[in-house]
Amino acid sequence: MNPRPDLAPECLLAPPAGDGRPPLADVYSAFASLGEAGWRTIEITSQPAADGRMLPILAYVSAEDVDIVLIGGIHGREPAGPLALARSVPHIVEQGRTQGLLVMPLLNPWGYLHDERYGPSGQSVTDSDHALGRRSEAACAEAAAIIGFVMGAVRIRRGAGVLDLHEDPLYEAPGDGVAARGSYLYVIGARAMDQPACRRGLDCLDGARLPLVRTGTTRFGETLVDGVVLDSADGSIDELLAVRLGCSPVITVENTLRAPNEPPLSVRVDQYVEVLEAFLGASAGEVPCARRS
């Protein structure tokens, strides 16, 4: 069922990417359960649909003070994150009973529909260089709205943990980047590597089906040390949350994609459900995620 009758018709159809991602309306519907659980639903901004209607970019907040930030769907060619968050809604609702959560599960719905990395302007929807003092204005309208939202419209406490689920489509730059099949992390924040959530995430990926890639160089020239790129100054929302708001740990997870659906989307979603459970660990008795052979 379409949870929003104002959604454009293209939202009701499976996107043409061919990787099995569900219609955008199904993704919106999954997160509607957060509103039903008493969370605030906030429309940060929107992007244009083909018929002139708009694709809302939504955030969900369980409490006034935010202890945990969960992010997905910044890049449209990386659907595993928002789909894992959608499948984990019951777990997220339970976590929100005892902690303040901010969930921004699909920050680039236009990219999800069109299988494009960036938004319709061709720019990253969460570029933060303007808020980090590196450029005079935001890269695009979405970046201005999303960064303005996290900086001023919600109260993210210092020391809040952040998990941002990305993927690394190596086929976009053949011959560059991490060679091995698996996953790696960006980690930033004060004493981030010592934080329990970070250790749980590393333990989870160490035995996962798409295991931690411990060495190599990303296609952006960053060196992996034990599967981690530490303290990257990349102008991302993750850097902003760590540097400007004092969040820690701020963890970005990357699955490496050898082709648009290799590994298959279902495998990547399974892995990110486990990573999320490990990150949230407190509600699971601090037990790392299940191992996959």
CSV table of C-alpha atoms in Angstrom, one decimal:
chain,number,residue,atom,x,y,z
A,1,MET,CA,0.0,0.0,0.0
A,2,ASN,CA,1.2,3.5,-0.8
A,3,PRO,CA,1.7,5.3,2.5
A,4,ARG,CA,1.7,8.7,0.8
A,5,PRO,CA,-0.9,9.1,-2.0
A,6,ASP,CA,1.0,12.2,-3.1
A,7,LEU,CA,4.0,10.1,-4.2
A,8,ALA,CA,4.8,10.1,-7.9
A,9,PRO,CA,3.8,7.0,-10.0
A,10,GLU,CA,7.5,6.1,-10.5
A,11,CYS,CA,7.7,5.5,-6.7
A,12,LEU,CA,5.3,2.6,-7.0
A,13,LEU,CA,7.4,0.7,-9.5
A,14,ALA,CA,10.6,-1.3,-9.0
A,15,PRO,CA,13.5,1.0,-10.1
A,16,PRO,CA,15.1,-0.1,-13.4
A,17,ALA,CA,18.5,-0.7,-11.8
A,18,GLY,CA,18.0,-4.5,-12.1
A,19,ASP,CA,19.5,-5.4,-8.7
A,20,GLY,CA,16.2,-6.3,-7.0
A,21,ARG,CA,15.7,-3.1,-5.1
A,22,PRO,CA,12.0,-2.6,-4.1
A,23,PRO,CA,9.9,0.4,-5.1
A,24,LEU,CA,10.6,3.6,-3.3
A,25,ALA,CA,7.1,3.6,-1.9
A,26,ASP,CA,7.9,0.3,-0.1
A,27,VAL,CA,10.9,1.9,1.5
A,28,TYR,CA,8.9,4.9,2.7
A,29,SER,CA,6.3,2.5,4.0
A,30,ALA,CA,8.8,0.6,6.1
A,31,PHE,CA,9.8,3.7,8.0
A,32,ALA,CA,6.2,4.8,8.5
A,33,SER,CA,6.3,2.4,11.5
A,34,LEU,CA,8.6,4.8,13.3
A,35,GLY,CA,5.9,7.4,13.2
A,36,GLU,CA,3.4,4.9,14.4
A,37,ALA,CA,5.7,4.2,17.4
A,38,GLY,CA,5.6,7.8,18.4
A,39,TRP,CA,8.7,9.1,16.6
A,40,ARG,CA,8.7,12.5,15.0
A,41,THR,CA,8.8,12.4,11.2
A,42,ILE,CA,10.5,15.5,9.7
A,43,GLU,CA,10.7,16.3,6.0
A,44,ILE,CA,14.1,17.9,5.7
A,45,THR,CA,13.8,18.8,2.0
A,46,SER,CA,12.8,17.1,-1.3
A,47,GLN,CA,13.9,16.3,-4.8
A,48,PRO,CA,11.9,16.4,-8.0
A,49,ALA,CA,10.1,13.4,-9.4
A,50,ALA,CA,9.6,12.9,-13.2
A,51,ASP,CA,6.0,14.1,-13.1
A,52,GLY,CA,6.8,17.4,-11.3
A,53,ARG,CA,5.8,16.1,-7.8
A,54,MET,CA,8.5,15.8,-5.1
A,55,LEU,CA,10.4,13.0,-3.4
A,56,PRO,CA,10.6,13.7,0.3
A,57,ILE,CA,13.8,13.4,2.2
A,58,LEU,CA,12.8,12.3,5.6
A,59,ALA,CA,14.3,12.1,9.1
A,60,TYR,CA,12.9,10.2,12.1
A,61,VAL,CA,13.6,11.2,15.7
A,62,SER,CA,12.8,9.2,18.8
A,63,ALA,CA,13.7,11.8,21.5
A,64,GLU,CA,14.8,15.4,21.9
A,65,ASP,CA,18.4,14.5,22.7
A,66,VAL,CA,20.0,12.3,20.2
A,67,ASP,CA,22.5,9.5,21.3
A,68,ILE,CA,22.7,7.6,18.0
A,69,VAL,CA,22.6,8.7,14.4
A,70,LEU,CA,21.8,6.2,11.6
A,71,ILE,CA,22.3,7.2,8.0
A,72,GLY,CA,21.7,5.5,4.7
A,73,GLY,CA,21.1,6.2,1.0
A,74,ILE,CA,23.4,9.2,0.4
A,75,HIS,CA,24.5,7.6,-2.9
A,76,GLY,CA,21.8,6.2,-5.1
A,77,ARG,CA,24.0,3.4,-6.5
A,78,GLU,CA,24.4,2.1,-2.9
A,79,PRO,CA,21.0,0.7,-1.9
A,80,ALA,CA,22.0,-1.9,0.7
A,81,GLY,CA,22.1,0.7,3.6
A,82,PRO,CA,18.6,2.0,3.3
A,83,LEU,CA,17.2,-1.5,2.8
A,84,ALA,CA,19.0,-2.9,5.8
A,85,LEU,CA,17.7,0.0,7.9
A,86,ALA,CA,14.2,-0.7,6.6
A,87,ARG,CA,14.4,-4.3,7.6
A,88,SER,CA,15.7,-3.4,11.0
A,89,VAL,CA,12.9,-1.0,11.9
A,90,PRO,CA,11.6,-3.3,14.8
A,91,HIS,CA,15.1,-3.3,16.3
A,92,ILE,CA,15.4,0.4,15.8
A,93,VAL,CA,12.1,1.0,17.5
A,94,GLU,CA,13.1,-1.1,20.5
A,95,GLN,CA,16.4,0.8,20.8
A,96,GLY,CA,14.5,4.1,20.7
A,97,ARG,CA,12.7,3.2,23.9
A,98,THR,CA,15.9,3.8,25.9
A,99,GLN,CA,18.0,6.0,23.7
A,100,GLY,CA,17.5,9.0,21.5
A,101,LEU,CA,17.9,8.0,17.9
A,102,LEU,CA,18.0,10.1,14.7
A,103,VAL,CA,17.4,8.0,11.6
A,104,MET,CA,18.0,9.5,8.1
A,105,PRO,CA,17.5,6.4,6.0
A,106,LEU,CA,17.3,7.6,2.4
A,107,LEU,CA,18.9,10.9,1.9
A,108,ASN,CA,19.0,10.7,-1.9
A,109,PRO,CA,15.6,9.1,-3.1
A,110,TRP,CA,16.1,10.5,-6.6
A,111,GLY,CA,19.5,8.7,-6.8
A,112,TYR,CA,17.8,5.5,-5.5
A,113,LEU,CA,15.2,5.7,-8.3
A,114,HIS,CA,17.7,6.5,-11.1
A,115,ASP,CA,20.7,4.5,-9.8
A,116,GLU,CA,22.8,7.6,-9.7
A,117,ARG,CA,25.5,8.3,-7.2
A,118,TYR,CA,24.6,11.9,-6.7
A,119,GLY,CA,21.4,13.9,-6.8
A,120,PRO,CA,19.8,15.7,-9.8
A,121,SER,CA,22.4,18.5,-9.5
A,122,GLY,CA,25.3,16.1,-10.0
A,123,GLN,CA,26.6,17.0,-6.5
A,124,SER,CA,26.7,15.0,-3.2
A,125,VAL,CA,23.6,15.6,-1.2
A,126,THR,CA,25.5,15.7,2.0
A,127,ASP,CA,28.7,17.6,1.0
A,128,SER,CA,29.7,19.5,4.1
A,129,ASP,CA,32.6,21.6,2.9
A,130,HIS,CA,30.6,24.8,3.3
A,131,ALA,CA,30.0,24.0,7.0
A,132,LEU,CA,33.6,23.0,7.5
A,133,GLY,CA,34.8,26.3,6.2
A,134,ARG,CA,36.3,25.0,2.9
A,135,ARG,CA,33.8,26.7,0.5
A,136,SER,CA,31.6,29.7,0.6
A,137,GLU,CA,28.3,28.0,-0.2
A,138,ALA,CA,26.7,24.6,-0.2
A,139,ALA,CA,27.3,22.2,-3.1
A,140,CYS,CA,23.6,21.8,-3.8
A,141,ALA,CA,20.2,22.6,-2.3
A,142,GLU,CA,20.0,19.2,-0.6
A,143,ALA,CA,23.4,19.6,1.1
A,144,ALA,CA,22.3,23.0,2.4
A,145,ALA,CA,19.1,21.6,3.8
A,146,ILE,CA,20.5,18.3,5.3
A,147,ILE,CA,23.6,19.9,6.9
A,148,GLY,CA,21.5,22.8,8.2
A,149,PHE,CA,19.1,20.2,9.7
A,150,VAL,CA,21.7,18.2,11.6
A,151,MET,CA,23.5,21.4,12.8
A,152,GLY,CA,20.4,23.3,14.0
A,153,ALA,CA,17.1,21.5,13.9
A,154,VAL,CA,18.0,18.5,16.2
A,155,ARG,CA,20.0,18.2,19.4
A,156,ILE,CA,22.8,15.6,18.7
A,157,ARG,CA,24.7,15.3,21.9
A,158,ARG,CA,28.5,15.3,22.1
A,159,GLY,CA,29.8,11.8,22.0
A,160,ALA,CA,26.8,10.4,20.0
A,161,GLY,CA,27.6,7.4,17.9
A,162,VAL,CA,27.0,7.5,14.2
A,163,LEU,CA,26.7,4.7,11.6
A,164,ASP,CA,26.6,5.6,7.9
A,165,LEU,CA,26.0,2.7,5.6
A,166,HIS,CA,27.7,3.1,2.2
A,167,GLU,CA,29.0,0.9,-0.6
A,168,ASP,CA,32.0,1.2,-2.8
A,169,PRO,CA,31.1,0.6,-6.5
A,170,LEU,CA,34.6,-0.1,-7.8
A,171,TYR,CA,33.2,-0.6,-11.3
A,172,GLU,CA,32.8,3.2,-11.5
A,173,ALA,CA,36.7,3.5,-11.6
A,174,PRO,CA,38.1,0.2,-13.0
A,175,GLY,CA,41.6,-0.5,-11.9
A,176,ASP,CA,41.5,1.8,-8.9
A,177,GLY,CA,40.7,1.2,-5.3
A,178,VAL,CA,40.6,-1.8,-2.9
A,179,ALA,CA,41.2,-5.0,-4.8
A,180,ALA,CA,39.7,-7.5,-2.4
A,181,ARG,CA,36.1,-8.5,-2.1
A,182,GLY,CA,34.7,-7.5,1.2
A,183,SER,CA,34.2,-4.5,3.4
A,184,TYR,CA,36.1,-1.7,5.1
A,185,LEU,CA,35.5,1.2,7.4
A,186,TYR,CA,36.1,4.9,7.7
A,187,VAL,CA,36.3,5.8,11.4
A,188,ILE,CA,36.5,9.3,12.9
A,189,GLY,CA,36.0,11.0,16.3
A,190,ALA,CA,37.8,11.4,19.6
A,191,ARG,CA,39.1,8.0,20.7
A,192,ALA,CA,36.7,6.4,18.2
A,193,MET,CA,38.7,3.2,17.9
A,194,ASP,CA,38.4,2.6,21.6
A,195,GLN,CA,34.6,2.9,21.6
A,196,PRO,CA,32.7,-0.3,22.2
A,197,ALA,CA,30.4,0.3,19.2
A,198,CYS,CA,33.5,0.5,17.0
A,199,ARG,CA,35.0,-2.7,18.4
A,200,ARG,CA,31.7,-4.5,17.9
A,201,GLY,CA,31.6,-3.4,14.3
A,202,LEU,CA,35.1,-4.6,13.6
A,203,ASP,CA,34.4,-7.9,15.3
A,204,CYS,CA,31.3,-8.3,13.2
A,205,LEU,CA,33.0,-7.6,9.9
A,206,ASP,CA,36.0,-9.7,10.8
A,207,GLY,CA,33.9,-12.9,10.5
A,208,ALA,CA,31.3,-11.7,8.0
A,209,ARG,CA,30.4,-13.2,4.6
A,210,LEU,CA,31.9,-10.0,3.1
A,211,PRO,CA,34.9,-9.9,5.4
A,212,LEU,CA,37.1,-7.0,6.5
A,213,VAL,CA,39.6,-6.0,3.8
A,214,ARG,CA,42.6,-5.3,6.0
A,215,THR,CA,45.1,-3.7,3.6
A,216,GLY,CA,45.0,-1.7,0.4
A,217,THR,CA,44.4,1.8,-0.9
A,218,THR,CA,41.0,3.2,-1.7
A,219,ARG,CA,40.4,4.8,-5.1
A,220,PHE,CA,40.6,8.2,-3.3
A,221,GLY,CA,44.2,7.4,-2.2
A,222,GLU,CA,43.4,6.5,1.4
A,223,THR,CA,45.4,3.7,3.0
A,224,LEU,CA,43.6,0.9,4.9
A,225,VAL,CA,45.2,-0.1,8.2
A,226,ASP,CA,43.6,-3.2,9.6
A,227,GLY,CA,40.5,-2.5,7.5
A,228,VAL,CA,40.1,1.1,8.6
A,229,VAL,CA,40.7,4.5,7.1
A,230,LEU,CA,41.2,6.7,10.2
A,231,ASP,CA,40.2,10.4,10.5
A,232,SER,CA,39.6,11.1,6.8
A,233,ALA,CA,39.1,14.8,6.0
A,234,ASP,CA,36.8,14.2,3.1
A,235,GLY,CA,34.1,16.9,3.5
A,236,SER,CA,31.4,14.3,4.3
A,237,ILE,CA,28.6,14.6,6.7
A,238,ASP,CA,30.5,12.0,8.8
A,239,GLU,CA,33.5,14.4,9.1
A,240,LEU,CA,31.1,17.2,10.0
A,241,LEU,CA,29.4,15.2,12.8
A,242,ALA,CA,32.8,14.3,14.3
A,243,VAL,CA,34.5,17.7,13.9
A,244,ARG,CA,31.7,20.1,14.5
A,245,LEU,CA,29.4,18.2,16.8
A,246,GLY,CA,31.9,16.0,18.7
A,247,CYS,CA,30.2,12.7,17.7
A,248,SER,CA,32.3,9.5,18.3
A,249,PRO,CA,32.6,6.9,17.0
A,250,VAL,CA,31.5,8.0,13.5
A,251,ILE,CA,31.7,4.9,11.4
A,252,THR,CA,31.1,4.6,7.7
A,253,VAL,CA,30.9,1.1,6.3
A,254,GLU,CA,31.8,0.3,2.7
A,255,ASN,CA,31.0,-2.9,0.9
A,256,THR,CA,33.1,-3.3,-2.3
A,257,LEU,CA,31.1,-3.9,-5.4
A,258,ARG,CA,32.8,-5.6,-8.4
A,259,ALA,CA,29.8,-5.0,-10.7
A,260,PRO,CA,26.4,-3.3,-10.1
A,261,ASN,CA,25.0,-6.4,-8.4
A,262,GLU,CA,28.1,-8.3,-7.4
A,263,PRO,CA,27.9,-9.3,-4.6
A,264,PRO,CA,24.1,-9.6,-4.8
A,265,LEU,CA,22.1,-7.0,-3.1
A,266,SER,CA,20.4,-9.6,-0.8
A,267,VAL,CA,23.9,-10.6,0.6
A,268,ARG,CA,24.9,-7.0,1.1
A,269,VAL,CA,21.6,-6.2,2.9
A,270,ASP,CA,22.0,-9.3,5.2
A,271,GLN,CA,25.5,-8.1,6.1
A,272,TYR,CA,24.4,-4.6,6.9
A,273,VAL,CA,21.5,-5.8,9.1
A,274,GLU,CA,24.2,-7.6,11.1
A,275,VAL,CA,26.5,-4.6,11.2
A,276,LEU,CA,23.6,-2.5,12.5
A,277,GLU,CA,22.8,-5.0,15.2
A,278,ALA,CA,26.5,-5.1,16.2
A,279,PHE,CA,26.7,-1.3,16.3
A,280,LEU,CA,23.5,-1.0,18.4
A,281,GLY,CA,24.9,-3.9,20.5
A,282,ALA,CA,23.6,-2.7,23.9
A,283,SER,CA,20.1,-3.9,23.1
A,284,ALA,CA,21.5,-7.3,22.2
A,285,GLY,CA,23.5,-7.7,25.4
A,286,GLU,CA,26.7,-6.5,23.7
A,287,VAL,CA,26.9,-9.6,21.6
A,288,PRO,CA,28.6,-9.2,18.2
A,289,CYS,CA,26.7,-10.2,15.1
A,290,ALA,CA,26.4,-13.8,14.0
A,291,ARG,CA,29.3,-15.2,12.0
A,292,ARG,CA,28.8,-16.2,8.4
A,293,SER,CA,30.9,-18.8,6.7
